[in-house]
Coordinates of N, CA and C in Angstrom, one line a residue:
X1 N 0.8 -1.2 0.0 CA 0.0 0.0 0.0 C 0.9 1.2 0.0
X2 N 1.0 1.7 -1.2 CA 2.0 3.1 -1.2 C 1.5 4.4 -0.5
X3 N 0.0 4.2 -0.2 CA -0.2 5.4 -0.3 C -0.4 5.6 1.4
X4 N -0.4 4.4 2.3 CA -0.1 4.2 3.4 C 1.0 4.7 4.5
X5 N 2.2 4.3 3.2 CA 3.6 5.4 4.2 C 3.7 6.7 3.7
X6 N 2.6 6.9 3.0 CA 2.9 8.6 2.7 C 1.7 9.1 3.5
X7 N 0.9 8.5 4.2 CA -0.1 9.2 5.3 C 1.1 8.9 6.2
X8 N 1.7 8.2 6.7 CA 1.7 7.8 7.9 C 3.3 8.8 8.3
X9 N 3.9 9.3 6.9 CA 4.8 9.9 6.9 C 4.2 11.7 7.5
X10 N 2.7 12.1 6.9 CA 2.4 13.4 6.9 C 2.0 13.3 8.5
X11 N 1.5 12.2 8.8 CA 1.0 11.9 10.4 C 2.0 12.6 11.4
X12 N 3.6 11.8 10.7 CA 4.6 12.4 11.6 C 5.2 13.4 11.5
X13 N 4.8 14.3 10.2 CA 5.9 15.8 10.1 C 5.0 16.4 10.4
X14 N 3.6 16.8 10.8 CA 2.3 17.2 11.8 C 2.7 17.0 13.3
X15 N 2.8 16.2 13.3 CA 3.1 15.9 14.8 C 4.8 16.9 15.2
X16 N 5.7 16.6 14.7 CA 6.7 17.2 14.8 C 6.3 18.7 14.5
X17 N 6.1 19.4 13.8 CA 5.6 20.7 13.3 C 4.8 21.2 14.7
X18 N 3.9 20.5 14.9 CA 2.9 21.0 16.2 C 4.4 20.9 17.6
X19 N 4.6 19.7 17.7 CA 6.1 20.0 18.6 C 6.3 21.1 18.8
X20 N 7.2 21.8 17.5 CA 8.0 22.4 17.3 C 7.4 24.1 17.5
X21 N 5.9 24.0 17.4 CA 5.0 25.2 17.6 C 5.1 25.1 18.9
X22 N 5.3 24.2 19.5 CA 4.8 24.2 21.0 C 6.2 24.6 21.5
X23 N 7.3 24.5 21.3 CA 8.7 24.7 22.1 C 8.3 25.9 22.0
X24 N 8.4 26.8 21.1 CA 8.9 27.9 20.3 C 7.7 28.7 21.4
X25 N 6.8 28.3 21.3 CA 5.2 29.7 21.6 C 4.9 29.1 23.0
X26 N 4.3 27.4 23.3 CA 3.9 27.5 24.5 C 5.1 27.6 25.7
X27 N 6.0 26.8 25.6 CA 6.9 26.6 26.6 C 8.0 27.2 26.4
X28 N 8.3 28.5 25.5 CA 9.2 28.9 25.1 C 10.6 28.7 25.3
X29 N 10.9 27.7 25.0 CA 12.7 27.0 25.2 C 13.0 27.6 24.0
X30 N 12.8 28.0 23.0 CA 13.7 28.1 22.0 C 13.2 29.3 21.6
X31 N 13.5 30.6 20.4 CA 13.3 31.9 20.1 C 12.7 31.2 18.5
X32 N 13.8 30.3 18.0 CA 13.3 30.1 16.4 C 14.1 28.9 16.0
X33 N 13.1 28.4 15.2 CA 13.3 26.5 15.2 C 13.4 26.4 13.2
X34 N 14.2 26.0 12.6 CA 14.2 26.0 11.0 C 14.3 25.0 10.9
X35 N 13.1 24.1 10.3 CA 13.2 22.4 10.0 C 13.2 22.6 8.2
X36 N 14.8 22.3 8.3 CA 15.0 21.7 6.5 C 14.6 20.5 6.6
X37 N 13.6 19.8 5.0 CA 13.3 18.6 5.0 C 14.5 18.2 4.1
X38 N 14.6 17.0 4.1 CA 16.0 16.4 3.9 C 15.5 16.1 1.9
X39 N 16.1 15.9 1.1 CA 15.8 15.9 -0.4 C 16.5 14.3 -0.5
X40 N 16.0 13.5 -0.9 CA 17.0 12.4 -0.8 C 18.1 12.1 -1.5
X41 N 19.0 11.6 -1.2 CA 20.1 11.6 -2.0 C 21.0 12.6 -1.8
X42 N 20.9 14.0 -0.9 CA 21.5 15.1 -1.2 C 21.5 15.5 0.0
X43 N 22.3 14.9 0.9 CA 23.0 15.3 2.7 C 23.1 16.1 2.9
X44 N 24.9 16.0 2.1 CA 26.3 16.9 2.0 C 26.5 17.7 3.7
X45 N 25.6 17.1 4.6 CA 25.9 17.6 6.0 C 27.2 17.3 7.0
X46 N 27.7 17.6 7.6 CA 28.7 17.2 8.2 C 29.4 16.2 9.0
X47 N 28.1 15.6 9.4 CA 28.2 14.5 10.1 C 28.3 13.2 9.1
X48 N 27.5 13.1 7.9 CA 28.0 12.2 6.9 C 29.5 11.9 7.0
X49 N 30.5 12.8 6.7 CA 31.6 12.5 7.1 C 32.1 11.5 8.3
X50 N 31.7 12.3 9.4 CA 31.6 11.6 11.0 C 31.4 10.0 10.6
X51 N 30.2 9.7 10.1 CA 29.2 8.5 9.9 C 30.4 7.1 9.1
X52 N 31.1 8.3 7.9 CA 31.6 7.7 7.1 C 33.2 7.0 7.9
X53 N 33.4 8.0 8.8 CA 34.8 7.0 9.3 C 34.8 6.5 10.4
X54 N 33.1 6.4 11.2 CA 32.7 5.2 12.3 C 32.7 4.1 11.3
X55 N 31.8 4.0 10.2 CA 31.9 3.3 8.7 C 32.9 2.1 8.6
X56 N 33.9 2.9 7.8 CA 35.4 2.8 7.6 C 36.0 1.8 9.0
X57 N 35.8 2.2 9.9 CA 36.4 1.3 11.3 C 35.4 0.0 11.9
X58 N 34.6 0.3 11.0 CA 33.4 -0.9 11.9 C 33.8 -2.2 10.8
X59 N 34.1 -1.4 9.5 CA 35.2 -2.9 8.0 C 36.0 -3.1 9.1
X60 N 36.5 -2.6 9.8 CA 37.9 -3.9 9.9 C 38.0 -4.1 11.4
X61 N 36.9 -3.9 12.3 CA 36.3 -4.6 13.5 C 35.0 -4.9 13.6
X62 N 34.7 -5.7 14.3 CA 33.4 -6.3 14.6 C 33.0 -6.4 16.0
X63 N 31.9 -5.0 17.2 CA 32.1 -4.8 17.8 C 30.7 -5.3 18.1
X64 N 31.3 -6.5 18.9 CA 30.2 -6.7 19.9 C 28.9 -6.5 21.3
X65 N 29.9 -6.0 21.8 CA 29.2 -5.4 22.8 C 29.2 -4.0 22.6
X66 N 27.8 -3.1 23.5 CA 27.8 -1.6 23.9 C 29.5 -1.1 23.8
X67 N 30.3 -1.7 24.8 CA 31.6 -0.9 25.4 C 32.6 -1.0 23.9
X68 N 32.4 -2.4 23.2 CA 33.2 -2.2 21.9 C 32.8 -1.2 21.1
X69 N 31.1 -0.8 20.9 CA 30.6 0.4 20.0 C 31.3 1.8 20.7
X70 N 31.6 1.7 21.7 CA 32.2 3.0 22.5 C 33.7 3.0 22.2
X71 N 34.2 2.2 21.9 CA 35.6 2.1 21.6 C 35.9 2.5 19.8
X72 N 35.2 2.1 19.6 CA 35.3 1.9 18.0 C 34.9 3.5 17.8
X73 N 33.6 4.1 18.2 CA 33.3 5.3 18.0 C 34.4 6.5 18.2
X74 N 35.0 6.2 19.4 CA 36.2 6.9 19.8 C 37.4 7.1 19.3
X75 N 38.0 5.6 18.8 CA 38.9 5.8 17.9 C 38.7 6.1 16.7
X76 N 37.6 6.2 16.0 CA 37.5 6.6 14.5 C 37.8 7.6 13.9
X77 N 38.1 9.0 14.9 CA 38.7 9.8 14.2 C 39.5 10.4 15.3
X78 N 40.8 10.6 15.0 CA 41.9 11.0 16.2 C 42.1 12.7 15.9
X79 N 42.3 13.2 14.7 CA 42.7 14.7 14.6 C 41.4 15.2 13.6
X80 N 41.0 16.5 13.9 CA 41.2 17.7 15.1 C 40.7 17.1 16.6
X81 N 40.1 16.2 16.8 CA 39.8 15.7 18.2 C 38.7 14.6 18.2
X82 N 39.0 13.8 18.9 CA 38.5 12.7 18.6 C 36.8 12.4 19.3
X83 N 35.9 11.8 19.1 CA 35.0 11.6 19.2 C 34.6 11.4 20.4
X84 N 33.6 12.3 21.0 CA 33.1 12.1 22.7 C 31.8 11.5 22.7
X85 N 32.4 10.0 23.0 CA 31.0 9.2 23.7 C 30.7 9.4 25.2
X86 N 29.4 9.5 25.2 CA 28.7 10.1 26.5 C 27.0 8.6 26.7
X87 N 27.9 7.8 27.7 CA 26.8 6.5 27.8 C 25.6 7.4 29.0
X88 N 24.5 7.1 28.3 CA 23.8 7.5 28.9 C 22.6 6.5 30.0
X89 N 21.6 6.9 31.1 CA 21.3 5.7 31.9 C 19.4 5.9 31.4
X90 N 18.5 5.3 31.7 CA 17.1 5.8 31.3 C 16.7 6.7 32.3
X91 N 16.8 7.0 33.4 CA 16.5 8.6 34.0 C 17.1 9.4 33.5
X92 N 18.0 9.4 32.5 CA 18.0 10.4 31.6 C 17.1 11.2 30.9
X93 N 16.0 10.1 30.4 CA 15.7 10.8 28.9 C 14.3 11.4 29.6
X94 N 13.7 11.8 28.7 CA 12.8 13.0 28.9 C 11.3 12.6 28.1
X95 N 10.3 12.3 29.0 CA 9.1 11.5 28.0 C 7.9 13.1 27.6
X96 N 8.8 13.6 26.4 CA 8.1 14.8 26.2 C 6.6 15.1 25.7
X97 N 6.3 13.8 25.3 CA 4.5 13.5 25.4 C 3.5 14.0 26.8
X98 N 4.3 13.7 28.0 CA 3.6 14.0 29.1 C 3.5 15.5 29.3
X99 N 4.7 16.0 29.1 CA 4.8 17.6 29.4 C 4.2 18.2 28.2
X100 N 3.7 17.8 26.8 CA 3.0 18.6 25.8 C 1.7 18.3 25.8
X101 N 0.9 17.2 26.2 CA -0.2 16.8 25.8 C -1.5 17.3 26.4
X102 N -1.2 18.7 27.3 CA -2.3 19.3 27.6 C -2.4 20.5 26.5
X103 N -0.9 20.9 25.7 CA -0.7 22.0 24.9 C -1.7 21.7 23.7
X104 N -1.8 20.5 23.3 CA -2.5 20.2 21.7 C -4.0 20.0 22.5
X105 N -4.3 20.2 21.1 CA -6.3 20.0 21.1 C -6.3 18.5 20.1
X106 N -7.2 18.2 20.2 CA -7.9 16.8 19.6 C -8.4 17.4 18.4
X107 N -9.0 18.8 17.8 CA -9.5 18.6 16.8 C -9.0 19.0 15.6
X108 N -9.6 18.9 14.6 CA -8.9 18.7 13.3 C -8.0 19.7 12.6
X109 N -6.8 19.5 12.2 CA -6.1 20.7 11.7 C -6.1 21.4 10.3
X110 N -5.9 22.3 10.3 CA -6.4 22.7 8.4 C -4.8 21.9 7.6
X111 N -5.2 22.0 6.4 CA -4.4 21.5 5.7 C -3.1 22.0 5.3
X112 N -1.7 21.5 5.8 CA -0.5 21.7 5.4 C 0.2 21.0 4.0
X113 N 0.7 22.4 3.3 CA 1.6 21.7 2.3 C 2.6 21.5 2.4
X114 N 2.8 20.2 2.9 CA 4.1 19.8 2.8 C 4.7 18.9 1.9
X115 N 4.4 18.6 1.3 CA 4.7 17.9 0.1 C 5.8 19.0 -0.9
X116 N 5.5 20.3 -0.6 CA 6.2 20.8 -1.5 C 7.0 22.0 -0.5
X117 N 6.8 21.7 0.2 CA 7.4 22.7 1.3 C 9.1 22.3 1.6
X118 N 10.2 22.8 1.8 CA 11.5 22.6 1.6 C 11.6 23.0 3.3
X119 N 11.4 24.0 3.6 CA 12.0 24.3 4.5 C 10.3 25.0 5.9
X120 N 10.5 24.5 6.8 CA 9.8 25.4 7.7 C 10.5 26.1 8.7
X121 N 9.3 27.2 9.2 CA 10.6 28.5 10.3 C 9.4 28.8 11.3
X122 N 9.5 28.4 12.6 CA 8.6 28.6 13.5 C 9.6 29.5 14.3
X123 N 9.0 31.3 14.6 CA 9.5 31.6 15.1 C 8.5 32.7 16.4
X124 N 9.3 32.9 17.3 CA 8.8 33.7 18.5 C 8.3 34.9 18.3
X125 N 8.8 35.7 16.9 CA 8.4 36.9 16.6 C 6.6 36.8 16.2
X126 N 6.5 35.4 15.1 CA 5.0 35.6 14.9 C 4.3 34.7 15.3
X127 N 3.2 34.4 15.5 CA 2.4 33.3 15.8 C 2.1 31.9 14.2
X128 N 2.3 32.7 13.1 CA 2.2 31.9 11.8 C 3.1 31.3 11.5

């Protein structure tokens, strides 16, 4: 069903977008939020590099455990400065459904173009 992951895709850039309304306006953490949608095929971001020489080191080891992925990540790139793994515990993370879900309403939203939309800009100055 093709037309299935392309609802189920617009389900989740709505949901993110409303997020992102919500940092910006209700809980104000942030002044201005710019979500580039990604074009496929065409990164060229910085971290692709990063990606490419954890890559590169994972050919010629095979890292079994958590603490080997921590070793391998580390050594993959030594100059300008080598990679900081930071193991994290689950009272860490942050279940941000609980703290937004009085912010949204249940009913229906008008229609976004996103299909042809490249870039969104949610910012503090306007409400649109």
């Amino acid at each position: 069903m093709p037309g299935a992951l392309g609802y189920n895709i617009w389900i989740t850039l709505t949901k993110q977008i409303d997020l992102v309304y919500m940092l910006v306006h209700a809980l104000r953490l942030f002044k201005k939020v710019t979500h580039v949608f990604p074009i496929r095929g065409h990164s060229y971001l910085p971290n692709d590099q990063d990606f490419a020489l954890i890559e590169k080191k994972k050919r010629r080891n095979s890292p079994d455990v958590p603490e080997d992925w921590d070793a391998l990540i580390q050594e993959a790139m030594v100059k300008p400065s080598p990679f900081v793994v930071v193991n994290i515990s689950q009272n860490m993370f942050f279940i941000i459904q609980n703290a937004c879900s009085s912010y949204f309403l249940k009913t229906h939203r008008p229609k976004l173009g996103l299909r042809e939309a490249r870039i969104i800009e949610i910012s503090s100055d306007s409400k649109n």
